[in-house]
PDB file of C-alpha atoms in Angstrom:
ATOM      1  CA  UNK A   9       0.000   0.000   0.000  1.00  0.00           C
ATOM      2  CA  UNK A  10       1.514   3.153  -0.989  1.00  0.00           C
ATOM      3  CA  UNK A  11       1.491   6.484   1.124  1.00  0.00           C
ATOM      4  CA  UNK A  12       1.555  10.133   0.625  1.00  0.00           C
ATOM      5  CA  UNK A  13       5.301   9.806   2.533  1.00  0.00           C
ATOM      6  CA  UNK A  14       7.010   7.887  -0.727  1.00  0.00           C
ATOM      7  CA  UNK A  15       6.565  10.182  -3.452  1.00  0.00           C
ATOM      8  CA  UNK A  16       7.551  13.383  -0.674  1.00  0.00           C
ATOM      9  CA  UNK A  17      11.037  11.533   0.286  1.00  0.00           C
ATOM     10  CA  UNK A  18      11.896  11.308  -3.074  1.00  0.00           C
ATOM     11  CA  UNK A  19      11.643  14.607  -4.037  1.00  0.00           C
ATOM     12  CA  UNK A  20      13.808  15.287  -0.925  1.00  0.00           C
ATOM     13  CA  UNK A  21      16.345  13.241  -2.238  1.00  0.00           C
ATOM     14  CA  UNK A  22      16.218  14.566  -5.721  1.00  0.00           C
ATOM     15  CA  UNK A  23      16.688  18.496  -4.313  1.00  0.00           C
ATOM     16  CA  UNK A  24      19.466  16.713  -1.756  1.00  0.00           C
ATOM     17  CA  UNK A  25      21.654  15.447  -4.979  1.00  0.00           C
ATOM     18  CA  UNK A  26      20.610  18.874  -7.015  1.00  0.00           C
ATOM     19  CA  UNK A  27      21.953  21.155  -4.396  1.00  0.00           C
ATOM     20  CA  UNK A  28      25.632  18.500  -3.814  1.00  0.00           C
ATOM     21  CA  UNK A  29      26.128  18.920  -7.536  1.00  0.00           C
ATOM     22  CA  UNK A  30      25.729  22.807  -7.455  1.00  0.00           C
ATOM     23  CA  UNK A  31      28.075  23.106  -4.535  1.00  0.00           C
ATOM     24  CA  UNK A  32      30.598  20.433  -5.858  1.00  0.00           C
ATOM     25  CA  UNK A  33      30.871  22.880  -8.952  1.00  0.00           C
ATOM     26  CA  UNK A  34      30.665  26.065  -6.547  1.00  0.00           C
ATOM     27  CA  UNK A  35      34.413  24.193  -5.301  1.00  0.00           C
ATOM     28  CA  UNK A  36      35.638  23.194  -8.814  1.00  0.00           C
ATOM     29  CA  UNK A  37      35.073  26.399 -10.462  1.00  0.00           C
ATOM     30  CA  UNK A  38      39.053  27.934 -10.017  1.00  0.00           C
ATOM     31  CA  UNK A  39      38.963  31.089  -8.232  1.00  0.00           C
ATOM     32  CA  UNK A  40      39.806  34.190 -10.104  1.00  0.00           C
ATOM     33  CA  UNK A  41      43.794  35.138 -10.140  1.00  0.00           C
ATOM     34  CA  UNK A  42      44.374  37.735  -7.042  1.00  0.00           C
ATOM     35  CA  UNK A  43      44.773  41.232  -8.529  1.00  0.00           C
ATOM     36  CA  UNK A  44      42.700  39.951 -11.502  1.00  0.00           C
ATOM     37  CA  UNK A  45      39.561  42.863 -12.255  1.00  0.00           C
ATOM     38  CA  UNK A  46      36.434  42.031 -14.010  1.00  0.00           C
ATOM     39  CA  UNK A  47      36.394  42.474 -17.499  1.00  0.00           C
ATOM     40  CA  UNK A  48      34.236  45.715 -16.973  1.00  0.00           C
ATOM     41  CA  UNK A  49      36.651  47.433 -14.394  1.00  0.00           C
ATOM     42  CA  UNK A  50      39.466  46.285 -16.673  1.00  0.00           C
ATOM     43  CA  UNK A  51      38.426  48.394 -19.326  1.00  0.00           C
ATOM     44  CA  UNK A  52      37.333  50.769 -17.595  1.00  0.00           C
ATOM     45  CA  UNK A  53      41.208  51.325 -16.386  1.00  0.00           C
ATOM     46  CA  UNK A  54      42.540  51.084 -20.131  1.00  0.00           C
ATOM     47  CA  UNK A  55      40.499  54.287 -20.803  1.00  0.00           C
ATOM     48  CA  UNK A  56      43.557  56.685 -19.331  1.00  0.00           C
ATOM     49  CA  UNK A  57      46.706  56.794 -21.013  1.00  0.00           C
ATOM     50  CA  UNK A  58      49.575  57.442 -18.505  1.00  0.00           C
ATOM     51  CA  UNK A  59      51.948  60.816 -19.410  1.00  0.00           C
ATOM     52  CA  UNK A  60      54.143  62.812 -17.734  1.00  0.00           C
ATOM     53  CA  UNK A  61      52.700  64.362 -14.508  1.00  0.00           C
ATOM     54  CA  UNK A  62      50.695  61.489 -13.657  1.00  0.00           C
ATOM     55  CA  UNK A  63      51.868  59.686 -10.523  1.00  0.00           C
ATOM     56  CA  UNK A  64      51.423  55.520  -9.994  1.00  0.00           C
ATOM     57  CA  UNK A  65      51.965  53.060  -7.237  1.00  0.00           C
ATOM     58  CA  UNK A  66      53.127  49.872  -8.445  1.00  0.00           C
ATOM     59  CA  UNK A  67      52.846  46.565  -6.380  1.00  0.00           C
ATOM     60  CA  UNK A  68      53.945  43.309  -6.652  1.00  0.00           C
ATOM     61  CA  UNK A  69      52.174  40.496  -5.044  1.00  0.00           C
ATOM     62  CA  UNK A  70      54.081  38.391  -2.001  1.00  0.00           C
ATOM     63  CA  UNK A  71      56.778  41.395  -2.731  1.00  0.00           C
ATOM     64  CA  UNK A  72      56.855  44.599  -0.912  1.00  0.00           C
ATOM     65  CA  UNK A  73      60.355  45.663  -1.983  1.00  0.00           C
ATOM     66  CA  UNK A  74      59.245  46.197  -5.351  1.00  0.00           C
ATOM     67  CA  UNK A  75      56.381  48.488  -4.306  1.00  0.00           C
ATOM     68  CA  UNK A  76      57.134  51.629  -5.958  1.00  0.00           C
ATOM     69  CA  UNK A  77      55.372  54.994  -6.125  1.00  0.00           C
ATOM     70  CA  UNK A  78      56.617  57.263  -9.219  1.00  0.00           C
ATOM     71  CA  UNK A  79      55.768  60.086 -11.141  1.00  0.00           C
ATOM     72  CA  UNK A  80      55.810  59.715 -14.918  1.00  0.00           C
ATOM     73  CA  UNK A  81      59.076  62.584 -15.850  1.00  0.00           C
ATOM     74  CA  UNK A  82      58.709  64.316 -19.215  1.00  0.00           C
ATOM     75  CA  UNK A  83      59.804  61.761 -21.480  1.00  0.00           C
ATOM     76  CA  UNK A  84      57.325  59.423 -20.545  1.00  0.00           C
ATOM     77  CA  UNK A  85      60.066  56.937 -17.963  1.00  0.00           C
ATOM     78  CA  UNK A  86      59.562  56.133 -14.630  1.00  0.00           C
ATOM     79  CA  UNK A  87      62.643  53.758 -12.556  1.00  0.00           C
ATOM     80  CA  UNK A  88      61.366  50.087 -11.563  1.00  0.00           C
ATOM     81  CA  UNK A  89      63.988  48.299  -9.554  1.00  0.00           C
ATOM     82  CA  UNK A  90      65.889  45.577 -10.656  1.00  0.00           C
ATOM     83  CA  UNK A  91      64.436  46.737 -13.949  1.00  0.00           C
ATOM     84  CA  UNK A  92      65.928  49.949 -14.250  1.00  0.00           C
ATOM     85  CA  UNK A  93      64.034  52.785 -16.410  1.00  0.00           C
ATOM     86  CA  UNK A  94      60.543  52.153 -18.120  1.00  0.00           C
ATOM     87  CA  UNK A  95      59.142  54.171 -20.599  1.00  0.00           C
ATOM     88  CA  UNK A  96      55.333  53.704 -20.186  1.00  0.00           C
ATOM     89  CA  UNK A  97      54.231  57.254 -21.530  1.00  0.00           C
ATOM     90  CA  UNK A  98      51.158  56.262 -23.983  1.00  0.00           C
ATOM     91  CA  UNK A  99      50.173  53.172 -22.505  1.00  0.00           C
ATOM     92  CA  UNK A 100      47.262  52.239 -19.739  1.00  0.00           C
ATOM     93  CA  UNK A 101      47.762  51.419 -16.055  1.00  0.00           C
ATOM     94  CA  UNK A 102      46.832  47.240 -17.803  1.00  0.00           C
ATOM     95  CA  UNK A 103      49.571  47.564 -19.992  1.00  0.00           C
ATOM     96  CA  UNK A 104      51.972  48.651 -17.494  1.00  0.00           C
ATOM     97  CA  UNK A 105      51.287  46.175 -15.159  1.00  0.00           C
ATOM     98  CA  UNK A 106      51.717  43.345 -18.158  1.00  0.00           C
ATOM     99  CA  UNK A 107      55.248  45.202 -19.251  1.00  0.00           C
ATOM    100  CA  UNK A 108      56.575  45.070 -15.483  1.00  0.00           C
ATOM    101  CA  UNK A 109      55.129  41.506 -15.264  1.00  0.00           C
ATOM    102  CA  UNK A 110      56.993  40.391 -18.782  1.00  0.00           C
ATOM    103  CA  UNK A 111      59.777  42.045 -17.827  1.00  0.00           C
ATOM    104  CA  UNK A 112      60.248  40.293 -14.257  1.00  0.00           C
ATOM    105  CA  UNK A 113      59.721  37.247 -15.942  1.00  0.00           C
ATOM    106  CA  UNK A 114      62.311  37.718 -19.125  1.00  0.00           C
ATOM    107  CA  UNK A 115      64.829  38.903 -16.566  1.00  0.00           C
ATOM    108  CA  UNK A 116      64.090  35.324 -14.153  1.00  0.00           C
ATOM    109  CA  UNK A 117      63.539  38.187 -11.152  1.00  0.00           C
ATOM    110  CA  UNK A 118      60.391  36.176 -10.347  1.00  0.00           C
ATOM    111  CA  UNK A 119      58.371  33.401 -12.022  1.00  0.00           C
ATOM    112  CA  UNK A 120      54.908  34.245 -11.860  1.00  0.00           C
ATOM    113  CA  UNK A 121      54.645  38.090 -10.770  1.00  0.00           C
ATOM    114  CA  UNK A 122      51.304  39.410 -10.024  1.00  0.00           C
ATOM    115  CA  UNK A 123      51.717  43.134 -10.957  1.00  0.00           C
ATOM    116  CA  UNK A 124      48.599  46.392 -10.025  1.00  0.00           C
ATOM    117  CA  UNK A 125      49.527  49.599 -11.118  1.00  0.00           C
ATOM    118  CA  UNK A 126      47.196  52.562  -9.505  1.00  0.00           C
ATOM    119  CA  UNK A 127      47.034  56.061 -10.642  1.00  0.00           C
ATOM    120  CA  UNK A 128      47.470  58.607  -7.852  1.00  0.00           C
ATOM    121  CA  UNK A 129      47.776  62.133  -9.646  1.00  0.00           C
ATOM    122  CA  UNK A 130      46.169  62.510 -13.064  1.00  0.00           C
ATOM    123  CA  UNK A 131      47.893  65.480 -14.275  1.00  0.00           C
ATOM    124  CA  UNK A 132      49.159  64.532 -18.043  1.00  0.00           C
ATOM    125  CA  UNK A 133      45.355  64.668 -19.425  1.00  0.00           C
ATOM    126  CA  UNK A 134      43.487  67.488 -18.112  1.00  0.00           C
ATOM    127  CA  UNK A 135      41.250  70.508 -19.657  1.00  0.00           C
ATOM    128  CA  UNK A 136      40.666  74.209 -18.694  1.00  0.00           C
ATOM    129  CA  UNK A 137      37.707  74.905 -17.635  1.00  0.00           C
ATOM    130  CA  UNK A 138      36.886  79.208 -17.287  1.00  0.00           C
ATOM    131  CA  UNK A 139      34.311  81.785 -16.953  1.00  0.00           C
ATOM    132  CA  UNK A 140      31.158  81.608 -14.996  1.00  0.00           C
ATOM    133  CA  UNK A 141      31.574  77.976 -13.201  1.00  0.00           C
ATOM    134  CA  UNK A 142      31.303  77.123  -9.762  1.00  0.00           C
ATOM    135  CA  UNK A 143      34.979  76.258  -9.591  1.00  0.00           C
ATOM    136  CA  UNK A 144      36.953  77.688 -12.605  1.00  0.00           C
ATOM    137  CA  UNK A 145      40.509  75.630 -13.243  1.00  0.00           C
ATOM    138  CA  UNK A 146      42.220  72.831 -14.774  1.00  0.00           C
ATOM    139  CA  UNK A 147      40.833  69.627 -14.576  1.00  0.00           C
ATOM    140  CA  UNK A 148      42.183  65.814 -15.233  1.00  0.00           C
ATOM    141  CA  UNK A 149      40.368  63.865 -17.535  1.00  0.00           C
ATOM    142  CA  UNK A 150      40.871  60.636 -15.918  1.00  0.00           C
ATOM    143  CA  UNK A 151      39.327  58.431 -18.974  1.00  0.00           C
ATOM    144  CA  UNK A 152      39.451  58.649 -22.631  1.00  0.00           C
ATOM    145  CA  UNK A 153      36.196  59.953 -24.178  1.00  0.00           C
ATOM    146  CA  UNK A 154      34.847  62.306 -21.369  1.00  0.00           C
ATOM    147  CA  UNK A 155      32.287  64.498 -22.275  1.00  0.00           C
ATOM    148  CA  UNK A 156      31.571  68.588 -22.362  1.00  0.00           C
ATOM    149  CA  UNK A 157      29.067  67.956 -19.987  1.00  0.00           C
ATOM    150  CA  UNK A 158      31.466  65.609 -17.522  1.00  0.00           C
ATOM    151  CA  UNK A 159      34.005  68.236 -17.050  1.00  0.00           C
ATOM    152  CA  UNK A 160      31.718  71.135 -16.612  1.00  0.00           C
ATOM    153  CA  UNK A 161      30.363  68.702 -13.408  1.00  0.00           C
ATOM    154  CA  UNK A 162      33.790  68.559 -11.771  1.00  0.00           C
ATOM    155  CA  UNK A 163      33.734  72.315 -12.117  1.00  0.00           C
ATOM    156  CA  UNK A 164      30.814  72.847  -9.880  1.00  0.00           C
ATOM    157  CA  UNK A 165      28.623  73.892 -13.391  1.00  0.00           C
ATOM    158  CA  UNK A 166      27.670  76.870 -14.464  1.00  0.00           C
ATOM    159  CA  UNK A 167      27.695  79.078 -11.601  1.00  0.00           C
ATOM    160  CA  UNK A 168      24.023  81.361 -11.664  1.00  0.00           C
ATOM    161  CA  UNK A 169      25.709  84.586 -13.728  1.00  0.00           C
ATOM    162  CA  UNK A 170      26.512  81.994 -16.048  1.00  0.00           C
ATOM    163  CA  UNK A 171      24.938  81.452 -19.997  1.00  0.00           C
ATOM    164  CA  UNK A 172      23.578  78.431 -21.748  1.00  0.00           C
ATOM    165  CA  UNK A 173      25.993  78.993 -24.442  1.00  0.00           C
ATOM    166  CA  UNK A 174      29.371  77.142 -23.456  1.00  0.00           C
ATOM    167  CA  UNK A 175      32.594  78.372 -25.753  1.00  0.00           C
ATOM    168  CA  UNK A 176      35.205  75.112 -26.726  1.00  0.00           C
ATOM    169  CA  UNK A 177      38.643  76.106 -28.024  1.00  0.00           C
ATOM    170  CA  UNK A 178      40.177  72.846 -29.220  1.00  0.00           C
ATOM    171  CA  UNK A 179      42.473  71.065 -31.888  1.00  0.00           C
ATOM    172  CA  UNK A 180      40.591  68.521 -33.956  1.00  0.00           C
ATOM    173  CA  UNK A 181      42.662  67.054 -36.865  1.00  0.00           C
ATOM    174  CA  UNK A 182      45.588  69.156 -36.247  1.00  0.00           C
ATOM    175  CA  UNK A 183      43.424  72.356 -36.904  1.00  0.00           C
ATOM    176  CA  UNK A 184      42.600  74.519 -34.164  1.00  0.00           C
ATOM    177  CA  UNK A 185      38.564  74.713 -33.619  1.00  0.00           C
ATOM    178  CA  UNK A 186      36.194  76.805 -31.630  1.00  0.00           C
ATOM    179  CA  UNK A 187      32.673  75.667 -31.212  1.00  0.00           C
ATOM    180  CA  UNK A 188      29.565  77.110 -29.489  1.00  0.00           C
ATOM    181  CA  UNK A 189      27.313  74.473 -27.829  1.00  0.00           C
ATOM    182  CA  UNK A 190      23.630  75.494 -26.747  1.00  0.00           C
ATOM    183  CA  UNK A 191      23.348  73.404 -23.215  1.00  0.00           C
ATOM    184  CA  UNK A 192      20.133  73.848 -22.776  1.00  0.00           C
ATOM    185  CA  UNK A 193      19.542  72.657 -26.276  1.00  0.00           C
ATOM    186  CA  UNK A 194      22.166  69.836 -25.726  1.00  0.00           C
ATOM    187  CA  UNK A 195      20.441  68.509 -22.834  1.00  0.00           C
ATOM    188  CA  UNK A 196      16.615  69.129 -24.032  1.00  0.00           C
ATOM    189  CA  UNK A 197      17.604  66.872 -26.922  1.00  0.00           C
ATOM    190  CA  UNK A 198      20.045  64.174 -25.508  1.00  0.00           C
ATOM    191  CA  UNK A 199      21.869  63.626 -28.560  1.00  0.00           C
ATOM    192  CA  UNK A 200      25.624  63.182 -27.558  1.00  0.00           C
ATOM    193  CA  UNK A 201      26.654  64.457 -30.859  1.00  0.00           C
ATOM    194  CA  UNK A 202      25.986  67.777 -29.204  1.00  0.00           C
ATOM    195  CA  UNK A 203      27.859  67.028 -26.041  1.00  0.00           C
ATOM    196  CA  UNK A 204      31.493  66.815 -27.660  1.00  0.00           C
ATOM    197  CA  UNK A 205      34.532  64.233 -26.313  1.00  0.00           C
ATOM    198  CA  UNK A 206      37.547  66.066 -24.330  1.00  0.00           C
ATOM    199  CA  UNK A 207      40.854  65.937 -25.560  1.00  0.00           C
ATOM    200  CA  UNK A 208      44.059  67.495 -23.477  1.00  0.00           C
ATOM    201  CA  UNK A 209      44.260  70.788 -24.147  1.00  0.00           C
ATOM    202  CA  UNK A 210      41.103  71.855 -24.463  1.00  0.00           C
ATOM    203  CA  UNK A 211      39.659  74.920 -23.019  1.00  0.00           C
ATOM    204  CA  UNK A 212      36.186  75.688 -21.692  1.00  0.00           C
ATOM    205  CA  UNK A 213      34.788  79.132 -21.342  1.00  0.00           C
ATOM    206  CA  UNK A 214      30.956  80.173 -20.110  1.00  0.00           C
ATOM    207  CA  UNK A 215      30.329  83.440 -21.194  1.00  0.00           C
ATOM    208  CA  UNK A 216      28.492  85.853 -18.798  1.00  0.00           C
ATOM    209  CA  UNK A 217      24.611  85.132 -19.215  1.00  0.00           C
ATOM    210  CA  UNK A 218      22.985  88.009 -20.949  1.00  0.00           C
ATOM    211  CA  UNK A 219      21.617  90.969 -19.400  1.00  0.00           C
ATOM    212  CA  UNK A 220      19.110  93.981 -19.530  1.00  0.00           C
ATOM    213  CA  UNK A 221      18.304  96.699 -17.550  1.00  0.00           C
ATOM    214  CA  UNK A 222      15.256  98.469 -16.374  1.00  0.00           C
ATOM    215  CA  UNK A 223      14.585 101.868 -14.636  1.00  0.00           C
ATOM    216  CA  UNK A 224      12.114 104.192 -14.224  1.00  0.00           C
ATOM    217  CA  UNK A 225       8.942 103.486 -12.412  1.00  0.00           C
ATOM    218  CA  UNK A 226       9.476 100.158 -11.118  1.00  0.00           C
ATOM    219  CA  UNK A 227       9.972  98.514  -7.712  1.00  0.00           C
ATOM    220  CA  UNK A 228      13.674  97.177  -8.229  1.00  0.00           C
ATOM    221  CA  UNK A 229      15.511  99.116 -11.186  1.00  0.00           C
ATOM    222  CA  UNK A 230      18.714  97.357 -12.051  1.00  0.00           C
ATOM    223  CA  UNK A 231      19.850  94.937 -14.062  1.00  0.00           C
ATOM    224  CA  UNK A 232      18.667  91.545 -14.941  1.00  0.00           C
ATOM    225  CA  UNK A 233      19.337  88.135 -16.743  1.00  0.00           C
ATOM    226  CA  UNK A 234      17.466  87.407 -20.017  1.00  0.00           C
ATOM    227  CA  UNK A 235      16.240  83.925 -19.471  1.00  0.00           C
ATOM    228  CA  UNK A 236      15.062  82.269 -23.174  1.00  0.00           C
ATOM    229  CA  UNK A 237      11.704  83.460 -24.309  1.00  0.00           C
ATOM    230  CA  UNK A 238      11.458  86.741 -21.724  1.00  0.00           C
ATOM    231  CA  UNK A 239       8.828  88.848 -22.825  1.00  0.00           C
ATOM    232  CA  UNK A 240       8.600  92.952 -21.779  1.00  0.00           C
ATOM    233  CA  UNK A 241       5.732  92.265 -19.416  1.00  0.00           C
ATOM    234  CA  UNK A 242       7.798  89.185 -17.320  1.00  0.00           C
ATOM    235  CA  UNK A 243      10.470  91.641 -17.735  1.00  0.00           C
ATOM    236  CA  UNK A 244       8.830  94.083 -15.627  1.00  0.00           C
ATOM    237  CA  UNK A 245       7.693  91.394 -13.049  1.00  0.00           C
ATOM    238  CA  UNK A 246      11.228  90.949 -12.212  1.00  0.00           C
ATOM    239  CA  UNK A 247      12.251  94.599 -11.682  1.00  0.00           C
ATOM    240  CA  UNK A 248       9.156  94.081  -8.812  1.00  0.00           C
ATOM    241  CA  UNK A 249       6.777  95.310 -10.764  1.00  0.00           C
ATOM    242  CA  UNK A 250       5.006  98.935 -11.117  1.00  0.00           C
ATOM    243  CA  UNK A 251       5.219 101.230  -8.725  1.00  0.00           C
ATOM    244  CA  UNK A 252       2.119 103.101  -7.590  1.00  0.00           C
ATOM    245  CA  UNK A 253       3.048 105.738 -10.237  1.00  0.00           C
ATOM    246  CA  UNK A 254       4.206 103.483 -13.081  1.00  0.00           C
ATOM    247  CA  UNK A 255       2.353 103.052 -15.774  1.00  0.00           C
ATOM    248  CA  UNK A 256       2.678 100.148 -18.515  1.00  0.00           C
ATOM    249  CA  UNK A 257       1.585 102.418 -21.467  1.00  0.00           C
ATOM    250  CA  UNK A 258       4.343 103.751 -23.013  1.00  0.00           C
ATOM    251  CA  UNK A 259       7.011 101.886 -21.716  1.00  0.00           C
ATOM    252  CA  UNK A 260      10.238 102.860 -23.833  1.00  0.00           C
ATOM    253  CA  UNK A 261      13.435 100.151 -24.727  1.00  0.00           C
ATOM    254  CA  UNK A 262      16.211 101.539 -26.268  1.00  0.00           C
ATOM    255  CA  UNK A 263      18.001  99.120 -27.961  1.00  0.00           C
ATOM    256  CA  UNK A 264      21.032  99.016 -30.465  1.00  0.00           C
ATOM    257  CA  UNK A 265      21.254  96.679 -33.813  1.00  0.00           C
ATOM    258  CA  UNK A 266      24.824  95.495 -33.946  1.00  0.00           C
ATOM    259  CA  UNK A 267      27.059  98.233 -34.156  1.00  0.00           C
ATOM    260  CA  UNK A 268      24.597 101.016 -35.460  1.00  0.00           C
ATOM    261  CA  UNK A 269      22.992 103.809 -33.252  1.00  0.00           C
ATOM    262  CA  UNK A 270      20.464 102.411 -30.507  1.00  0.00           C
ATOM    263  CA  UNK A 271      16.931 103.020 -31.415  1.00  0.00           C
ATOM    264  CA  UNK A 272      14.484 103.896 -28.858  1.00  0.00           C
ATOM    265  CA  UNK A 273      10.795 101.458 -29.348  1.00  0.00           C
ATOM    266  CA  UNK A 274       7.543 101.207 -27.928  1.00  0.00           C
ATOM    267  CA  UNK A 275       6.900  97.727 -28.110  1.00  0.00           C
ATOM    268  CA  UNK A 276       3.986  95.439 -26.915  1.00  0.00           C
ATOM    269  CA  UNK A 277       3.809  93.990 -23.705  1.00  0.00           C
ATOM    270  CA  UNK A 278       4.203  90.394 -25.125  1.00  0.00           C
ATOM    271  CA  UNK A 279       7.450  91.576 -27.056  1.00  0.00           C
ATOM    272  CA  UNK A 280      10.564  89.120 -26.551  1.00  0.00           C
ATOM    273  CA  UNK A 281      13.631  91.392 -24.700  1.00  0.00           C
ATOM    274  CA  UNK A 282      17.023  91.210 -26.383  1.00  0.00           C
ATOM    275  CA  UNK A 283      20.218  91.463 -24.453  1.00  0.00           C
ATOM    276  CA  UNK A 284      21.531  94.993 -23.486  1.00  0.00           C
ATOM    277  CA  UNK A 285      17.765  95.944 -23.697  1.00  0.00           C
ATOM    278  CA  UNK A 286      17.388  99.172 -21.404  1.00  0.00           C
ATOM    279  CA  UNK A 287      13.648  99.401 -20.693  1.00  0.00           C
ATOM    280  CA  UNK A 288      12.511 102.631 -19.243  1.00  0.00           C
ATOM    281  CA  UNK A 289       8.949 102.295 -17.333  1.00  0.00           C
ATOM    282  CA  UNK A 290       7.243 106.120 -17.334  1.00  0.00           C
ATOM    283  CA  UNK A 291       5.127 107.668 -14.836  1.00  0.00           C
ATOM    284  CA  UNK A 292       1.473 107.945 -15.202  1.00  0.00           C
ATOM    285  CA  UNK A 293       0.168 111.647 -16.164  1.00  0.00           C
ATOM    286  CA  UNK A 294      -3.040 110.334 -14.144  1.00  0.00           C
TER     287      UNK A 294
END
């Protein structure tokens, strides 16, 4: 007479042998070299290109006399001992570590050296970053194929007197290059054609953001920043407003085309303002 209990202890057994095998493999599988990144990080740390400036710490595994730290001198050489100079200018922190490792090996120094090279000062790849940031100054770019919008982030971004249009002096193809890149546009559309790659050498500038000024018969004359779109009535809003003897009739801007003579207008309320705009609010006759 069968029971209930039979067909239950076999599928005991059957997830007892499933989860021996997995474990059994868990012990076979061999254990990753020490030192040895994932394929991702790996990459990730043949992005930067070592030059002079940049300081490393090399270590050797199961040897701490051969842990150096170095900076990379002009011509690209650091000194390894036992090996003497190295010029590793132009290659990655990977390719380092294999060239020490060959080289320990070739020279019967050690038979199976485990090698990590670190980067401590990135100094040979960096950009200029000026104008209206946050934090204006030089920056590393500590992987190939940084972005515009990368380096203006280590720079604090564009500080609040800052414009949307970014200015970038470079060299592309040997030939020297400025472009003008829209940020607001660049961003609005998230096409990274619009938010170039960095190269060393390159310098960033934000311009000032544009302005216009406002006097007369409002609450807060001065001047203000032209945000995109700002018409002569939100223009007004900003100065604080009318005062109790302002009037919105009649409001003057005097504004000049290029480098001809500034011409005074009248225009409507809903009128876009242009930079340098000076907008004069008059008092009411009433």
């Amino acid at each position: 007479m069968t029971t209930p209990f039979a067909p239950r202890f076999l599928r005991v057994l059957a997830l007892l042998a499933t989860g021996l095998a997995l474990l059994a493999g868990l012990v076979s599988a061999p254990a990753p070299a020490r030192g040895q990144l994932p394929s991702s990080a790996e990459a990730a740390r043949d992005d930067y290109l070592l030059g002079p400036g940049d300081a490393i710490r090399i270590q050797v595994f199961q040897n701490p006399d051969l842990t150096v730290e170095a900076r990379v001198s002009e011509a690209g050489v650091i000194s390894f001992p036992l090996l003497g100079a190295l010029r590793i200018g132009g290659l990655s922190p990977t390719n380092v570590e294999k060239l020490i490792a060959q080289r320990l090996r070739d020279g019967k120094y050690l038979q199976n050296p485990q090698v990590t090279v670190n980067v401590t000062t990135f100094r040979s790849q960096q950009v200029s970053v000026l104008g209206n940031v946050t934090r204006p100054g030089r920056y590393p770019l500590e992987t190939t194929g940084m972005r515009l919008s990368e380096v203006l982030s280590l720079a604090g971004g564009v500080a609040p007197t800052g414009a949307d249009d970014v200015v970038l002096v470079t060299t592309r193809n040997g030939k020297p290059l400025r472009l003008e890149i829209d940020l607001v546009d660049m961003f609005a559309s998230g096409d990274l054609t619009k938010d170039p790659q960095m190269q060393a050498g390159d310098v960033v500038y934000v311009n000032r953001a544009p302005q216009y000024y406002i006097y007369g018969q409002v609450t807060r004359p001065g001047m203000y920043g032209v945000d995109r779109g700002l018409t002569l009535a939100q223009a007004i809003a900003k100065g604080g407003g009318l005062t109790l003897r302002g009037t919105d009739r009649g409001v003057r801007v005097h504004r000049r085309y290029g480098n001809k003579q500034i011409q005074i207008l009248e225009p409507k309320l809903d009128d876009p303002i242009r930079p340098d705009d000076l907008i004069f609010v008059r008092e009411s006759v009433f």
